[in-house]
Amino acid sequence: MRKVVLITGASSGIGLALCKRLLTVDDGLHLCLACRNMGKAKAARAALLASHSGAQVTMVQVDVGDLQSVFRAADELKQRFQRLDYVYLNAGIMPNPQLNVRALFSGLFSRKVIHMFSTAEGLLTQGDRLTADGLQEVFETNIFGHFILIRELEPLLCHSDTPSRLIWTSSRNARKSNFSLEDIQHSKGQEPYSSSKYATDLLNVALNRHYNQQGLYSSVVCPGTVLTNMTYGILPPFMWTLLLPFIWLLRFFANAFTLTPYNGAEVLVWLFHQKPESLNPLAKYMSATTGLGSNYITTQKMDIDEDTA
């Protein structure tokens, strides 16, 4: 029986790279591309089948920033499948990112330059807005919509005989200082992306506590600094042209600069092969790349208070 892998945000970037790499590892999988834009999803499916003609690739339309879309997708998935083996919760947004130019140039001449570029700490602010559901857009898209999807799909996920896996795309940018339990949607702050990723880390711990005995395991990953449509929107094109040589040089001093979606997906593919019982629920698993371009996996303890989760 084919293992079923559901991937949100599968039509481009890290999500699409993950699909290609998983089919290279096992073209007997059933991949389900969970995407907001069905035109892009169809193009992604065609590309995957062109290189893996024997694969089974289907699609479901879902916008995790729209709860009605989430409920419809969950109903459709429950009609199609008896179980889901892997759910990669990869879709996410960073709307209208603004670069703090003063912090950038100040950091360039400090000892924290590598840390600054590896985590974007202090560099980025984002805009945010309310959705039709009355929730902050970044919070709903990056975490809450995914959480509702999981809850709706519980009958497909909780099987004690063979565990199912949740794998969240988090970030090194997930910082405790940008999160508050009194403002979990980060409606009063300027770094909703960081806040949503920290909330993801907290939720991961809570999910393991609640669901492990029911055969469902959760993990969080960081793909590293990857150049995708999301990151390209941070700076004008000419700035990327100027910075890229510097970023390539930084790879010899810091392992976070994975740069390509293929490299960024390394940890997502690695987790596909791991037994969930052997993983540390308090660890964030991260893609890393050497200066010469070799990929490997590293781990980091999440900066969380276990009593909070």
PDB file of C-alpha atoms in Angstrom:
ATOM      1  CA  MET A   1       0.000   0.000   0.000  1.00  0.00           C
ATOM      2  CA  ARG A   2       1.404   3.390  -0.980  1.00  0.00           C
ATOM      3  CA  LYS A   3       2.359   5.779   1.787  1.00  0.00           C
ATOM      4  CA  VAL A   4       0.396   9.013   1.529  1.00  0.00           C
ATOM      5  CA  VAL A   5       2.294  12.290   1.912  1.00  0.00           C
ATOM      6  CA  LEU A   6       0.390  15.584   2.134  1.00  0.00           C
ATOM      7  CA  ILE A   7       2.442  18.757   1.552  1.00  0.00           C
ATOM      8  CA  THR A   8       1.069  22.277   1.942  1.00  0.00           C
ATOM      9  CA  GLY A   9       2.673  24.964  -0.203  1.00  0.00           C
ATOM     10  CA  ALA A  10       3.847  22.288  -2.640  1.00  0.00           C
ATOM     11  CA  SER A  11       3.690  24.235  -5.904  1.00  0.00           C
ATOM     12  CA  SER A  12       6.957  26.172  -5.567  1.00  0.00           C
ATOM     13  CA  GLY A  13      10.072  26.783  -3.490  1.00  0.00           C
ATOM     14  CA  ILE A  14      10.950  24.327  -0.744  1.00  0.00           C
ATOM     15  CA  GLY A  15       7.628  22.508  -1.059  1.00  0.00           C
ATOM     16  CA  LEU A  16       8.176  21.657  -4.722  1.00  0.00           C
ATOM     17  CA  ALA A  17      11.837  20.754  -4.114  1.00  0.00           C
ATOM     18  CA  LEU A  18      10.679  18.401  -1.364  1.00  0.00           C
ATOM     19  CA  CYS A  19       8.215  16.707  -3.740  1.00  0.00           C
ATOM     20  CA  LYS A  20      10.957  16.117  -6.315  1.00  0.00           C
ATOM     21  CA  ARG A  21      13.373  14.743  -3.755  1.00  0.00           C
ATOM     22  CA  LEU A  22      10.819  12.442  -2.112  1.00  0.00           C
ATOM     23  CA  LEU A  23       9.891  10.905  -5.459  1.00  0.00           C
ATOM     24  CA  THR A  24      13.568  10.364  -6.179  1.00  0.00           C
ATOM     25  CA  VAL A  25      13.833   8.468  -2.889  1.00  0.00           C
ATOM     26  CA  ASP A  26      10.568   6.520  -3.342  1.00  0.00           C
ATOM     27  CA  ASP A  27       8.435   6.930  -6.454  1.00  0.00           C
ATOM     28  CA  GLY A  28       5.915   4.533  -4.916  1.00  0.00           C
ATOM     29  CA  LEU A  29       4.595   7.316  -2.704  1.00  0.00           C
ATOM     30  CA  HIS A  30       1.231   8.942  -3.147  1.00  0.00           C
ATOM     31  CA  LEU A  31       1.962  12.673  -3.048  1.00  0.00           C
ATOM     32  CA  CYS A  32      -0.939  15.024  -2.436  1.00  0.00           C
ATOM     33  CA  LEU A  33      -0.121  18.649  -3.273  1.00  0.00           C
ATOM     34  CA  ALA A  34      -2.123  20.955  -1.003  1.00  0.00           C
ATOM     35  CA  CYS A  35      -2.012  24.348  -2.701  1.00  0.00           C
ATOM     36  CA  ARG A  36      -3.894  27.622  -2.784  1.00  0.00           C
ATOM     37  CA  ASN A  37      -3.345  28.282  -6.498  1.00  0.00           C
ATOM     38  CA  MET A  38      -4.560  25.313  -8.525  1.00  0.00           C
ATOM     39  CA  GLY A  39      -2.980  26.610 -11.739  1.00  0.00           C
ATOM     40  CA  LYS A  40       0.445  26.400 -10.126  1.00  0.00           C
ATOM     41  CA  ALA A  41      -0.447  23.071  -8.553  1.00  0.00           C
ATOM     42  CA  LYS A  42      -1.328  21.589 -11.946  1.00  0.00           C
ATOM     43  CA  ALA A  43       1.961  22.831 -13.393  1.00  0.00           C
ATOM     44  CA  ALA A  44       3.876  21.323 -10.460  1.00  0.00           C
ATOM     45  CA  ARG A  45       2.046  18.017 -10.835  1.00  0.00           C
ATOM     46  CA  ALA A  46       2.824  17.892 -14.569  1.00  0.00           C
ATOM     47  CA  ALA A  47       6.515  18.549 -13.899  1.00  0.00           C
ATOM     48  CA  LEU A  48       6.661  15.815 -11.252  1.00  0.00           C
ATOM     49  CA  LEU A  49       4.952  13.257 -13.486  1.00  0.00           C
ATOM     50  CA  ALA A  50       7.214  14.167 -16.405  1.00  0.00           C
ATOM     51  CA  SER A  51      10.228  12.965 -14.419  1.00  0.00           C
ATOM     52  CA  HIS A  52       8.440  10.215 -12.444  1.00  0.00           C
ATOM     53  CA  SER A  53       5.800   8.781 -14.759  1.00  0.00           C
ATOM     54  CA  GLY A  54       4.929   5.946 -12.405  1.00  0.00           C
ATOM     55  CA  ALA A  55       4.252   8.196  -9.427  1.00  0.00           C
ATOM     56  CA  GLN A  56       0.835   8.935  -8.021  1.00  0.00           C
ATOM     57  CA  VAL A  57       0.427  12.680  -7.593  1.00  0.00           C
ATOM     58  CA  THR A  58      -2.900  14.295  -6.725  1.00  0.00           C
ATOM     59  CA  MET A  59      -3.976  17.757  -5.633  1.00  0.00           C
ATOM     60  CA  VAL A  60      -6.284  19.393  -3.147  1.00  0.00           C
ATOM     61  CA  GLN A  61      -7.088  23.072  -3.029  1.00  0.00           C
ATOM     62  CA  VAL A  62      -6.525  24.694   0.340  1.00  0.00           C
ATOM     63  CA  ASP A  63      -5.739  28.189   1.517  1.00  0.00           C
ATOM     64  CA  VAL A  64      -4.575  27.861   5.121  1.00  0.00           C
ATOM     65  CA  GLY A  65      -5.301  31.571   5.537  1.00  0.00           C
ATOM     66  CA  ASP A  66      -9.018  30.882   5.016  1.00  0.00           C
ATOM     67  CA  LEU A  67     -10.767  28.598   7.506  1.00  0.00           C
ATOM     68  CA  GLN A  68     -13.638  27.719   5.174  1.00  0.00           C
ATOM     69  CA  SER A  69     -11.073  26.546   2.629  1.00  0.00           C
ATOM     70  CA  VAL A  70      -9.388  24.458   5.339  1.00  0.00           C
ATOM     71  CA  PHE A  71     -12.656  22.781   6.321  1.00  0.00           C
ATOM     72  CA  ARG A  72     -13.531  22.017   2.685  1.00  0.00           C
ATOM     73  CA  ALA A  73     -10.086  20.537   2.037  1.00  0.00           C
ATOM     74  CA  ALA A  74     -10.247  18.408   5.186  1.00  0.00           C
ATOM     75  CA  ASP A  75     -13.639  17.011   4.154  1.00  0.00           C
ATOM     76  CA  GLU A  76     -12.298  16.193   0.703  1.00  0.00           C
ATOM     77  CA  LEU A  77      -9.204  14.482   2.108  1.00  0.00           C
ATOM     78  CA  LYS A  78     -11.305  12.376   4.496  1.00  0.00           C
ATOM     79  CA  GLN A  79     -13.353  11.191   1.551  1.00  0.00           C
ATOM     80  CA  ARG A  80     -10.254  10.280  -0.476  1.00  0.00           C
ATOM     81  CA  PHE A  81      -7.948   8.664   2.074  1.00  0.00           C
ATOM     82  CA  GLN A  82      -8.131   6.227   4.951  1.00  0.00           C
ATOM     83  CA  ARG A  83      -4.911   7.522   6.484  1.00  0.00           C
ATOM     84  CA  LEU A  84      -2.139  10.059   6.006  1.00  0.00           C
ATOM     85  CA  ASP A  85       1.395   8.905   6.768  1.00  0.00           C
ATOM     86  CA  TYR A  86       3.190  12.252   6.519  1.00  0.00           C
ATOM     87  CA  VAL A  87       1.881  15.803   6.625  1.00  0.00           C
ATOM     88  CA  TYR A  88       4.433  18.483   5.778  1.00  0.00           C
ATOM     89  CA  LEU A  89       3.080  21.784   7.090  1.00  0.00           C
ATOM     90  CA  ASN A  90       5.164  23.952   4.823  1.00  0.00           C
ATOM     91  CA  ALA A  91       2.987  26.792   3.512  1.00  0.00           C
ATOM     92  CA  GLY A  92       3.756  30.208   4.959  1.00  0.00           C
ATOM     93  CA  ILE A  93       3.893  33.928   4.282  1.00  0.00           C
ATOM     94  CA  MET A  94       6.008  36.927   5.190  1.00  0.00           C
ATOM     95  CA  PRO A  95       3.946  39.826   3.786  1.00  0.00           C
ATOM     96  CA  ASN A  96       5.518  43.152   2.854  1.00  0.00           C
ATOM     97  CA  PRO A  97       8.887  42.560   4.541  1.00  0.00           C
ATOM     98  CA  GLN A  98      10.768  45.753   5.305  1.00  0.00           C
ATOM     99  CA  LEU A  99      14.522  45.836   5.801  1.00  0.00           C
ATOM    100  CA  ASN A 100      15.930  47.833   8.699  1.00  0.00           C
ATOM    101  CA  VAL A 101      18.755  49.444   6.720  1.00  0.00           C
ATOM    102  CA  ARG A 102      20.308  51.039   9.791  1.00  0.00           C
ATOM    103  CA  ALA A 103      20.472  47.673  11.584  1.00  0.00           C
ATOM    104  CA  LEU A 104      21.900  46.072   8.427  1.00  0.00           C
ATOM    105  CA  PHE A 105      24.821  48.463   8.061  1.00  0.00           C
ATOM    106  CA  SER A 106      25.405  48.558  11.804  1.00  0.00           C
ATOM    107  CA  GLY A 107      25.539  44.763  11.877  1.00  0.00           C
ATOM    108  CA  LEU A 108      27.904  44.547   8.925  1.00  0.00           C
ATOM    109  CA  PHE A 109      30.645  46.053  11.063  1.00  0.00           C
ATOM    110  CA  SER A 110      29.936  44.129  14.261  1.00  0.00           C
ATOM    111  CA  ARG A 111      30.850  40.727  15.640  1.00  0.00           C
ATOM    112  CA  LYS A 112      27.249  39.622  15.138  1.00  0.00           C
ATOM    113  CA  VAL A 113      27.299  39.875  11.342  1.00  0.00           C
ATOM    114  CA  ILE A 114      27.148  36.117  10.720  1.00  0.00           C
ATOM    115  CA  HIS A 115      24.432  35.602  13.329  1.00  0.00           C
ATOM    116  CA  MET A 116      22.481  38.523  11.876  1.00  0.00           C
ATOM    117  CA  PHE A 117      22.459  37.093   8.362  1.00  0.00           C
ATOM    118  CA  SER A 118      21.805  33.537   9.597  1.00  0.00           C
ATOM    119  CA  THR A 119      18.711  34.460  11.591  1.00  0.00           C
ATOM    120  CA  ALA A 120      17.680  37.901  10.217  1.00  0.00           C
ATOM    121  CA  GLU A 121      17.492  38.962  13.862  1.00  0.00           C
ATOM    122  CA  GLY A 122      16.641  42.655  14.056  1.00  0.00           C
ATOM    123  CA  LEU A 123      16.679  43.025  10.256  1.00  0.00           C
ATOM    124  CA  LEU A 124      13.101  42.485   9.167  1.00  0.00           C
ATOM    125  CA  THR A 125       9.686  43.816  10.017  1.00  0.00           C
ATOM    126  CA  GLN A 126       6.503  42.814   8.220  1.00  0.00           C
ATOM    127  CA  GLY A 127       3.095  44.216   7.573  1.00  0.00           C
ATOM    128  CA  ASP A 128       0.018  42.301   8.663  1.00  0.00           C
ATOM    129  CA  ARG A 129      -3.735  42.565   8.300  1.00  0.00           C
ATOM    130  CA  LEU A 130      -6.962  40.938   9.432  1.00  0.00           C
ATOM    131  CA  THR A 131      -8.389  38.142   7.315  1.00  0.00           C
ATOM    132  CA  ALA A 132     -12.067  37.527   6.607  1.00  0.00           C
ATOM    133  CA  ASP A 133     -11.989  35.211   9.646  1.00  0.00           C
ATOM    134  CA  GLY A 134     -10.999  38.145  11.876  1.00  0.00           C
ATOM    135  CA  LEU A 135      -7.516  36.772  12.537  1.00  0.00           C
ATOM    136  CA  GLN A 136      -4.096  38.223  11.847  1.00  0.00           C
ATOM    137  CA  GLU A 137      -3.053  36.977   8.393  1.00  0.00           C
ATOM    138  CA  VAL A 138       0.442  35.751   9.305  1.00  0.00           C
ATOM    139  CA  PHE A 139      -0.786  33.928  12.409  1.00  0.00           C
ATOM    140  CA  GLU A 140      -3.672  32.273  10.567  1.00  0.00           C
ATOM    141  CA  THR A 141      -1.628  31.259   7.515  1.00  0.00           C
ATOM    142  CA  ASN A 142       1.562  30.117   9.212  1.00  0.00           C
ATOM    143  CA  ILE A 143       0.111  28.253  12.167  1.00  0.00           C
ATOM    144  CA  PHE A 144      -3.617  28.448  12.984  1.00  0.00           C
ATOM    145  CA  GLY A 145      -4.946  27.249   9.619  1.00  0.00           C
ATOM    146  CA  HIS A 146      -2.537  24.329   9.752  1.00  0.00           C
ATOM    147  CA  PHE A 147      -3.613  23.524  13.314  1.00  0.00           C
ATOM    148  CA  ILE A 148      -7.284  23.428  12.313  1.00  0.00           C
ATOM    149  CA  LEU A 149      -6.378  21.212   9.352  1.00  0.00           C
ATOM    150  CA  ILE A 150      -4.652  18.758  11.721  1.00  0.00           C
ATOM    151  CA  ARG A 151      -7.590  18.685  14.102  1.00  0.00           C
ATOM    152  CA  GLU A 152     -10.006  18.034  11.240  1.00  0.00           C
ATOM    153  CA  LEU A 153      -7.766  15.248   9.905  1.00  0.00           C
ATOM    154  CA  GLU A 154      -7.360  13.430  13.227  1.00  0.00           C
ATOM    155  CA  PRO A 155      -9.207  10.301  11.975  1.00  0.00           C
ATOM    156  CA  LEU A 156      -6.561   9.940   9.243  1.00  0.00           C
ATOM    157  CA  LEU A 157      -3.604  10.628  11.499  1.00  0.00           C
ATOM    158  CA  CYS A 158      -4.065   8.835  14.799  1.00  0.00           C
ATOM    159  CA  HIS A 159      -3.280   5.133  14.304  1.00  0.00           C
ATOM    160  CA  SER A 160      -1.392   3.390  17.079  1.00  0.00           C
ATOM    161  CA  ASP A 161      -0.258   0.518  14.827  1.00  0.00           C
ATOM    162  CA  THR A 162       1.855   2.659  12.475  1.00  0.00           C
ATOM    163  CA  PRO A 163       2.710   6.244  13.518  1.00  0.00           C
ATOM    164  CA  SER A 164       1.849   9.241  11.361  1.00  0.00           C
ATOM    165  CA  ARG A 165       4.131  12.279  11.161  1.00  0.00           C
ATOM    166  CA  LEU A 166       3.632  16.042  11.268  1.00  0.00           C
ATOM    167  CA  ILE A 167       6.638  18.024  10.044  1.00  0.00           C
ATOM    168  CA  TRP A 168       6.462  21.800  10.425  1.00  0.00           C
ATOM    169  CA  THR A 169       8.620  24.301   8.569  1.00  0.00           C
ATOM    170  CA  SER A 170       9.791  26.622  11.326  1.00  0.00           C
ATOM    171  CA  SER A 171      12.791  28.947  11.283  1.00  0.00           C
ATOM    172  CA  ARG A 172      15.964  30.025  13.038  1.00  0.00           C
ATOM    173  CA  ASN A 173      14.090  33.325  13.151  1.00  0.00           C
ATOM    174  CA  ALA A 174      11.655  31.891  15.736  1.00  0.00           C
ATOM    175  CA  ARG A 175      12.553  34.046  18.730  1.00  0.00           C
ATOM    176  CA  LYS A 176      11.073  34.012  22.204  1.00  0.00           C
ATOM    177  CA  SER A 177      11.511  37.785  22.442  1.00  0.00           C
ATOM    178  CA  ASN A 178       8.982  38.292  19.630  1.00  0.00           C
ATOM    179  CA  PHE A 179       6.256  36.147  21.167  1.00  0.00           C
ATOM    180  CA  SER A 180       3.784  36.869  23.952  1.00  0.00           C
ATOM    181  CA  LEU A 181       0.999  34.656  25.307  1.00  0.00           C
ATOM    182  CA  GLU A 182      -1.001  37.846  25.854  1.00  0.00           C
ATOM    183  CA  ASP A 183      -0.735  38.628  22.124  1.00  0.00           C
ATOM    184  CA  ILE A 184      -0.337  35.260  20.410  1.00  0.00           C
ATOM    185  CA  GLN A 185      -1.371  36.714  17.039  1.00  0.00           C
ATOM    186  CA  HIS A 186       1.283  39.452  17.352  1.00  0.00           C
ATOM    187  CA  SER A 187      -1.254  42.132  16.481  1.00  0.00           C
ATOM    188  CA  LYS A 188       0.707  44.736  18.450  1.00  0.00           C
ATOM    189  CA  GLY A 189       4.188  43.934  17.120  1.00  0.00           C
ATOM    190  CA  GLN A 190       6.170  44.320  13.927  1.00  0.00           C
ATOM    191  CA  GLU A 191       7.653  40.841  13.522  1.00  0.00           C
ATOM    192  CA  PRO A 192       4.642  38.531  13.062  1.00  0.00           C
ATOM    193  CA  TYR A 193       6.682  35.994  11.056  1.00  0.00           C
ATOM    194  CA  SER A 194       9.118  35.370  13.907  1.00  0.00           C
ATOM    195  CA  SER A 195       6.240  35.248  16.396  1.00  0.00           C
ATOM    196  CA  SER A 196       4.300  32.719  14.296  1.00  0.00           C
ATOM    197  CA  LYS A 197       7.333  30.452  13.981  1.00  0.00           C
ATOM    198  CA  TYR A 198       7.959  30.573  17.727  1.00  0.00           C
ATOM    199  CA  ALA A 199       4.286  29.698  18.275  1.00  0.00           C
ATOM    200  CA  THR A 200       4.834  26.773  15.893  1.00  0.00           C
ATOM    201  CA  ASP A 201       7.672  25.504  18.088  1.00  0.00           C
ATOM    202  CA  LEU A 202       5.444  25.721  21.157  1.00  0.00           C
ATOM    203  CA  LEU A 203       2.585  23.953  19.394  1.00  0.00           C
ATOM    204  CA  ASN A 204       4.954  21.186  18.304  1.00  0.00           C
ATOM    205  CA  VAL A 205       5.769  20.380  21.931  1.00  0.00           C
ATOM    206  CA  ALA A 206       2.104  20.437  22.920  1.00  0.00           C
ATOM    207  CA  LEU A 207       1.107  18.175  20.024  1.00  0.00           C
ATOM    208  CA  ASN A 208       3.674  15.556  21.020  1.00  0.00           C
ATOM    209  CA  ARG A 209       2.444  15.585  24.591  1.00  0.00           C
ATOM    210  CA  HIS A 210      -1.157  15.156  23.509  1.00  0.00           C
ATOM    211  CA  TYR A 211      -0.858  12.780  20.550  1.00  0.00           C
ATOM    212  CA  ASN A 212       2.223  10.560  20.861  1.00  0.00           C
ATOM    213  CA  GLN A 213       0.289   7.824  22.672  1.00  0.00           C
ATOM    214  CA  GLN A 214      -2.256   7.908  19.847  1.00  0.00           C
ATOM    215  CA  GLY A 215       0.421   7.277  17.218  1.00  0.00           C
ATOM    216  CA  LEU A 216       0.995  10.830  15.971  1.00  0.00           C
ATOM    217  CA  TYR A 217       4.403  12.517  16.195  1.00  0.00           C
ATOM    218  CA  SER A 218       5.387  16.095  15.421  1.00  0.00           C
ATOM    219  CA  SER A 219       8.741  17.670  14.483  1.00  0.00           C
ATOM    220  CA  VAL A 220       9.920  21.164  13.534  1.00  0.00           C
ATOM    221  CA  VAL A 221      12.615  22.023  11.035  1.00  0.00           C
ATOM    222  CA  CYS A 222      14.471  25.005   9.671  1.00  0.00           C
ATOM    223  CA  PRO A 223      15.455  24.834   5.988  1.00  0.00           C
ATOM    224  CA  GLY A 224      18.090  27.538   6.449  1.00  0.00           C
ATOM    225  CA  THR A 225      18.431  30.742   4.467  1.00  0.00           C
ATOM    226  CA  VAL A 226      16.880  29.847   1.121  1.00  0.00           C
ATOM    227  CA  LEU A 227      16.464  32.201  -1.815  1.00  0.00           C
ATOM    228  CA  THR A 228      12.810  31.831  -2.844  1.00  0.00           C
ATOM    229  CA  ASN A 229      10.066  34.225  -3.926  1.00  0.00           C
ATOM    230  CA  MET A 230       9.537  35.040  -0.240  1.00  0.00           C
ATOM    231  CA  THR A 231      13.131  36.114   0.383  1.00  0.00           C
ATOM    232  CA  TYR A 232      13.540  37.814  -2.993  1.00  0.00           C
ATOM    233  CA  GLY A 233      10.714  40.143  -1.998  1.00  0.00           C
ATOM    234  CA  ILE A 234      12.768  41.559   0.868  1.00  0.00           C
ATOM    235  CA  LEU A 235      15.203  43.555  -1.284  1.00  0.00           C
ATOM    236  CA  PRO A 236      15.241  45.156  -4.738  1.00  0.00           C
ATOM    237  CA  PRO A 237      16.955  42.971  -7.392  1.00  0.00           C
ATOM    238  CA  PHE A 238      20.064  45.159  -7.550  1.00  0.00           C
ATOM    239  CA  MET A 239      20.617  44.683  -3.801  1.00  0.00           C
ATOM    240  CA  TRP A 240      20.587  40.908  -4.193  1.00  0.00           C
ATOM    241  CA  THR A 241      23.141  41.257  -6.981  1.00  0.00           C
ATOM    242  CA  LEU A 242      25.398  43.175  -4.617  1.00  0.00           C
ATOM    243  CA  LEU A 243      24.879  40.895  -1.631  1.00  0.00           C
ATOM    244  CA  LEU A 244      25.073  37.462  -3.237  1.00  0.00           C
ATOM    245  CA  PRO A 245      28.900  37.286  -3.416  1.00  0.00           C
ATOM    246  CA  PHE A 246      29.033  38.246   0.263  1.00  0.00           C
ATOM    247  CA  ILE A 247      26.401  35.619   1.141  1.00  0.00           C
ATOM    248  CA  TRP A 248      28.306  32.910  -0.751  1.00  0.00           C
ATOM    249  CA  LEU A 249      31.435  33.895   1.191  1.00  0.00           C
ATOM    250  CA  LEU A 250      29.545  33.652   4.496  1.00  0.00           C
ATOM    251  CA  ARG A 251      28.854  29.975   3.794  1.00  0.00           C
ATOM    252  CA  PHE A 252      32.445  29.267   4.816  1.00  0.00           C
ATOM    253  CA  PHE A 253      31.728  30.709   8.276  1.00  0.00           C
ATOM    254  CA  ALA A 254      28.099  29.727   8.937  1.00  0.00           C
ATOM    255  CA  ASN A 255      26.141  26.646   7.918  1.00  0.00           C
ATOM    256  CA  ALA A 256      22.699  28.261   7.650  1.00  0.00           C
ATOM    257  CA  PHE A 257      23.112  29.526   4.073  1.00  0.00           C
ATOM    258  CA  THR A 258      21.541  26.639   2.202  1.00  0.00           C
ATOM    259  CA  LEU A 259      20.479  29.117  -0.517  1.00  0.00           C
ATOM    260  CA  THR A 260      18.653  26.720  -2.878  1.00  0.00           C
ATOM    261  CA  PRO A 261      15.284  25.013  -2.272  1.00  0.00           C
ATOM    262  CA  TYR A 262      16.973  21.661  -2.993  1.00  0.00           C
ATOM    263  CA  ASN A 263      19.465  22.228  -0.161  1.00  0.00           C
ATOM    264  CA  GLY A 264      16.785  23.630   2.130  1.00  0.00           C
ATOM    265  CA  ALA A 265      14.698  20.470   1.718  1.00  0.00           C
ATOM    266  CA  GLU A 266      17.566  18.319   3.040  1.00  0.00           C
ATOM    267  CA  VAL A 267      16.207  18.126   6.583  1.00  0.00           C
ATOM    268  CA  LEU A 268      12.664  17.453   5.370  1.00  0.00           C
ATOM    269  CA  VAL A 269      13.877  14.447   3.377  1.00  0.00           C
ATOM    270  CA  TRP A 270      16.084  13.293   6.262  1.00  0.00           C
ATOM    271  CA  LEU A 271      13.120  13.271   8.650  1.00  0.00           C
ATOM    272  CA  PHE A 272      11.183  11.158   6.167  1.00  0.00           C
ATOM    273  CA  HIS A 273      13.615   8.316   6.938  1.00  0.00           C
ATOM    274  CA  GLN A 274      13.740   8.678  10.730  1.00  0.00           C
ATOM    275  CA  LYS A 275      11.788   6.684  13.290  1.00  0.00           C
ATOM    276  CA  PRO A 276       9.740   9.269  15.189  1.00  0.00           C
ATOM    277  CA  GLU A 277      10.304   7.555  18.535  1.00  0.00           C
ATOM    278  CA  SER A 278      14.043   8.224  18.175  1.00  0.00           C
ATOM    279  CA  LEU A 279      13.663  11.997  17.734  1.00  0.00           C
ATOM    280  CA  ASN A 280      14.000  14.623  20.441  1.00  0.00           C
ATOM    281  CA  PRO A 281      10.664  16.503  20.745  1.00  0.00           C
ATOM    282  CA  LEU A 282      12.515  19.578  22.053  1.00  0.00           C
ATOM    283  CA  ALA A 283      14.961  19.728  19.139  1.00  0.00           C
ATOM    284  CA  LYS A 284      14.710  21.750  15.967  1.00  0.00           C
ATOM    285  CA  TYR A 285      16.262  19.878  13.059  1.00  0.00           C
ATOM    286  CA  MET A 286      17.994  22.104  10.526  1.00  0.00           C
ATOM    287  CA  SER A 287      19.351  21.911   7.006  1.00  0.00           C
ATOM    288  CA  ALA A 288      22.975  23.016   6.811  1.00  0.00           C
ATOM    289  CA  THR A 289      25.420  23.471   3.949  1.00  0.00           C
ATOM    290  CA  THR A 290      29.201  23.698   3.989  1.00  0.00           C
ATOM    291  CA  GLY A 291      31.133  26.393   2.170  1.00  0.00           C
ATOM    292  CA  LEU A 292      31.765  23.934  -0.646  1.00  0.00           C
ATOM    293  CA  GLY A 293      28.092  23.043  -0.961  1.00  0.00           C
ATOM    294  CA  SER A 294      27.767  19.734   0.900  1.00  0.00           C
ATOM    295  CA  ASN A 295      24.475  19.258   2.753  1.00  0.00           C
ATOM    296  CA  TYR A 296      24.101  17.857   6.249  1.00  0.00           C
ATOM    297  CA  ILE A 297      21.752  17.986   9.249  1.00  0.00           C
ATOM    298  CA  THR A 298      22.281  19.799  12.517  1.00  0.00           C
ATOM    299  CA  THR A 299      20.104  20.166  15.603  1.00  0.00           C
ATOM    300  CA  GLN A 300      19.388  22.935  18.040  1.00  0.00           C
ATOM    301  CA  LYS A 301      17.353  22.913  21.250  1.00  0.00           C
ATOM    302  CA  MET A 302      14.269  25.041  20.850  1.00  0.00           C
ATOM    303  CA  ASP A 303      14.305  28.202  22.940  1.00  0.00           C
ATOM    304  CA  ILE A 304      11.134  27.339  24.794  1.00  0.00           C
ATOM    305  CA  ASP A 305       9.890  26.984  28.339  1.00  0.00           C
ATOM    306  CA  GLU A 306       8.379  23.500  28.511  1.00  0.00           C
ATOM    307  CA  ASP A 307       5.813  24.707  31.067  1.00  0.00           C
ATOM    308  CA  THR A 308       4.505  27.255  28.549  1.00  0.00           C
ATOM    309  CA  ALA A 309       3.748  24.741  25.794  1.00  0.00           C
TER     310      ALA A 309
END
